[in-house]
mmCIF file of C-alpha atoms in Angstrom:
data_model
loop_
_atom_site.group_PDB
_atom_site.id
_atom_site.type_symbol
_atom_site.label_atom_id
_atom_site.label_comp_id
_atom_site.label_asym_id
_atom_site.label_seq_id
_atom_site.Cartn_x
_atom_site.Cartn_y
_atom_site.Cartn_z
ATOM 1 C CA UNK B 174 -8.684 -20.328 13.731
ATOM 2 C CA UNK B 175 -5.748 -19.808 11.418
ATOM 3 C CA UNK B 176 -2.235 -19.029 12.524
ATOM 4 C CA UNK B 177 0.684 -17.614 10.582
ATOM 5 C CA UNK B 178 4.310 -18.610 10.990
ATOM 6 C CA UNK B 179 6.810 -16.434 9.134
ATOM 7 C CA UNK B 180 10.136 -18.273 8.868
ATOM 8 C CA UNK B 181 13.290 -16.167 8.595
ATOM 9 C CA UNK B 182 16.932 -17.222 8.360
ATOM 10 C CA UNK B 183 19.218 -15.541 10.887
ATOM 11 C CA UNK B 184 22.942 -15.759 11.475
ATOM 12 C CA UNK B 185 22.567 -15.871 15.254
ATOM 13 C CA UNK B 186 19.440 -16.820 17.188
ATOM 14 C CA UNK B 187 20.951 -15.322 20.346
ATOM 15 C CA UNK B 188 21.557 -11.947 18.659
ATOM 16 C CA UNK B 189 18.107 -11.992 17.035
ATOM 17 C CA UNK B 190 16.429 -12.819 20.362
ATOM 18 C CA UNK B 191 18.222 -9.886 21.997
ATOM 19 C CA UNK B 192 17.270 -7.557 19.118
ATOM 20 C CA UNK B 193 13.567 -8.460 19.019
ATOM 21 C CA UNK B 194 13.419 -8.665 22.818
ATOM 22 C CA UNK B 195 14.608 -5.027 22.889
ATOM 23 C CA UNK B 196 11.600 -4.206 20.684
ATOM 24 C CA UNK B 197 9.320 -5.765 23.310
ATOM 25 C CA UNK B 198 8.604 -9.165 21.758
ATOM 26 C CA UNK B 199 8.415 -12.352 23.794
ATOM 27 C CA UNK B 200 9.242 -15.907 22.756
ATOM 28 C CA UNK B 201 7.445 -19.225 23.009
ATOM 29 C CA UNK B 202 10.084 -21.434 24.628
ATOM 30 C CA UNK B 203 8.164 -24.594 23.729
ATOM 31 C CA UNK B 204 9.167 -24.010 20.083
ATOM 32 C CA UNK B 205 12.625 -22.535 20.698
ATOM 33 C CA UNK B 206 16.106 -23.968 21.160
ATOM 34 C CA UNK B 207 19.732 -23.037 20.390
ATOM 35 C CA UNK B 208 19.033 -22.862 16.627
ATOM 36 C CA UNK B 209 15.436 -21.642 16.657
ATOM 37 C CA UNK B 210 13.446 -18.899 18.378
ATOM 38 C CA UNK B 211 9.662 -18.650 18.122
ATOM 39 C CA UNK B 212 8.907 -14.925 18.409
ATOM 40 C CA UNK B 213 5.333 -14.147 19.443
ATOM 41 C CA UNK B 214 3.921 -11.180 17.501
ATOM 42 C CA UNK B 215 0.299 -11.720 18.526
ATOM 43 C CA UNK B 216 -2.013 -14.529 19.609
ATOM 44 C CA UNK B 217 -1.908 -16.225 16.185
ATOM 45 C CA UNK B 218 1.162 -14.610 14.594
ATOM 46 C CA UNK B 219 4.657 -16.011 15.078
ATOM 47 C CA UNK B 220 8.060 -15.445 13.509
ATOM 48 C CA UNK B 221 10.350 -18.449 13.490
ATOM 49 C CA UNK B 222 13.928 -17.186 13.622
ATOM 50 C CA UNK B 223 16.048 -20.055 12.314
ATOM 51 C CA UNK B 224 19.821 -20.165 12.173
ATOM 52 C CA UNK B 225 21.019 -20.791 8.642
ATOM 53 C CA UNK B 226 21.852 -24.480 9.127
ATOM 54 C CA UNK B 227 18.343 -25.103 10.537
ATOM 55 C CA UNK B 228 16.616 -22.957 7.894
ATOM 56 C CA UNK B 229 18.258 -25.089 5.184
ATOM 57 C CA UNK B 230 16.269 -28.092 6.484
ATOM 58 C CA UNK B 231 13.103 -26.416 5.154
ATOM 59 C CA UNK B 232 14.198 -25.110 1.752
ATOM 60 C CA UNK B 233 15.654 -26.089 -1.563
ATOM 61 C CA UNK B 234 18.199 -23.783 -3.149
ATOM 62 C CA UNK B 235 20.136 -21.018 -1.511
ATOM 63 C CA UNK B 236 19.317 -18.656 1.325
ATOM 64 C CA UNK B 237 18.963 -15.140 -0.027
ATOM 65 C CA UNK B 238 21.180 -12.406 1.369
ATOM 66 C CA UNK B 239 18.691 -9.838 2.665
ATOM 67 C CA UNK B 240 21.487 -7.261 2.978
ATOM 68 C CA UNK B 241 21.858 -7.282 -0.836
ATOM 69 C CA UNK B 242 18.307 -7.863 -2.110
ATOM 70 C CA UNK B 243 14.889 -7.416 -0.542
ATOM 71 C CA UNK B 244 13.245 -10.803 -0.187
ATOM 72 C CA UNK B 245 10.055 -9.742 1.622
ATOM 73 C CA UNK B 246 8.457 -6.780 3.377
ATOM 74 C CA UNK B 247 6.946 -7.756 6.707
ATOM 75 C CA UNK B 248 4.468 -5.077 7.765
ATOM 76 C CA UNK B 249 2.817 -5.024 11.176
ATOM 77 C CA UNK B 250 0.071 -2.704 12.332
ATOM 78 C CA UNK B 251 0.480 -0.233 15.172
ATOM 79 C CA UNK B 252 -2.085 1.419 17.424
ATOM 80 C CA UNK B 253 -0.747 4.980 17.188
ATOM 81 C CA UNK B 254 1.776 7.325 15.626
ATOM 82 C CA UNK B 255 3.598 7.353 18.980
ATOM 83 C CA UNK B 256 3.963 3.558 18.834
ATOM 84 C CA UNK B 257 5.568 3.905 15.386
ATOM 85 C CA UNK B 258 8.099 6.436 16.683
ATOM 86 C CA UNK B 259 8.788 4.271 19.751
ATOM 87 C CA UNK B 260 9.372 1.035 17.827
ATOM 88 C CA UNK B 261 11.673 2.786 15.335
ATOM 89 C CA UNK B 262 13.736 4.325 18.153
ATOM 90 C CA UNK B 263 14.008 0.942 19.900
ATOM 91 C CA UNK B 264 14.968 -0.841 16.670
ATOM 92 C CA UNK B 265 17.693 1.668 15.805
ATOM 93 C CA UNK B 266 19.036 1.575 19.370
ATOM 94 C CA UNK B 267 19.167 -2.243 19.179
ATOM 95 C CA UNK B 268 21.236 -2.196 15.960
ATOM 96 C CA UNK B 269 18.715 -1.927 13.119
ATOM 97 C CA UNK B 270 19.551 0.063 9.998
ATOM 98 C CA UNK B 271 17.125 2.696 8.690
ATOM 99 C CA UNK B 272 15.512 1.548 5.447
ATOM 100 C CA UNK B 273 13.191 4.217 4.063
ATOM 101 C CA UNK B 274 12.195 7.592 5.506
ATOM 102 C CA UNK B 275 9.209 7.738 7.832
ATOM 103 C CA UNK B 276 6.010 7.700 5.785
ATOM 104 C CA UNK B 277 3.591 10.460 6.779
ATOM 105 C CA UNK B 278 0.502 10.534 4.570
ATOM 106 C CA UNK B 279 -2.005 12.141 6.972
ATOM 107 C CA UNK B 280 -4.146 9.167 8.072
ATOM 108 C CA UNK B 281 -1.284 6.716 7.384
ATOM 109 C CA UNK B 282 1.984 6.892 9.296
ATOM 110 C CA UNK B 283 4.739 4.315 9.208
ATOM 111 C CA UNK B 284 8.378 3.420 9.555
ATOM 112 C CA UNK B 285 10.704 0.781 8.197
ATOM 113 C CA UNK B 286 14.080 -0.653 9.119
ATOM 114 C CA UNK B 287 16.345 -3.622 8.465
ATOM 115 C CA UNK B 288 16.977 -6.041 11.315
ATOM 116 C CA UNK B 289 20.403 -7.508 12.116
ATOM 117 C CA UNK B 290 20.156 -9.897 9.135
ATOM 118 C CA UNK B 291 18.852 -7.302 6.666
ATOM 119 C CA UNK B 292 15.179 -8.372 6.730
ATOM 120 C CA UNK B 293 12.877 -5.388 6.176
ATOM 121 C CA UNK B 294 10.263 -4.667 8.844
ATOM 122 C CA UNK B 295 7.560 -2.055 8.417
ATOM 123 C CA UNK B 296 5.152 -0.770 11.045
ATOM 124 C CA UNK B 297 2.056 1.153 9.961
ATOM 125 C CA UNK B 298 -0.586 3.131 11.818
ATOM 126 C CA UNK B 299 -3.807 3.873 9.952
ATOM 127 C CA UNK B 300 -6.288 6.328 11.448
ATOM 128 C CA UNK B 301 -9.405 4.547 10.200
ATOM 129 C CA UNK B 302 -11.714 7.418 11.235
ATOM 130 C CA UNK B 303 -9.716 9.847 9.075
ATOM 131 C CA UNK B 304 -9.516 7.403 6.162
ATOM 132 C CA UNK B 305 -13.287 7.040 6.047
ATOM 133 C CA UNK B 306 -15.005 5.592 2.991
ATOM 134 C CA UNK B 307 -12.501 6.930 0.465
ATOM 135 C CA UNK B 308 -9.867 4.446 1.561
ATOM 136 C CA UNK B 309 -6.168 5.018 2.202
ATOM 137 C CA UNK B 310 -4.147 7.502 0.124
ATOM 138 C CA UNK B 311 -2.594 6.121 -3.055
#
């Protein structure tokens, strides 16, 4: 079994915990402290939210400013169009900034926003029955 740990620099672990908690995510306290929060996305998917001073322990060079340049697009799947609308509403209410307009391409439906530190998050629903053998729209 493989696991994925996405590591993101944040200015405030407390603020990031409150933000992602408002979106419905829980945290693994065994791997969390004042400088680090281990956000549980799914059974084998985790996001390590690391305050800048802690993040620097793992990198060489500078920490990019996600409010000025896009460093990565983190896209998570959703189970329905309604879940997309719900997560976007929760994110915006918790302080996220809209990033791109809602994507509505028939069988594909998604949203995107920037979290408190400017990291881009996308959520995508794909109606696999409607996509069929032709694959997703280009």
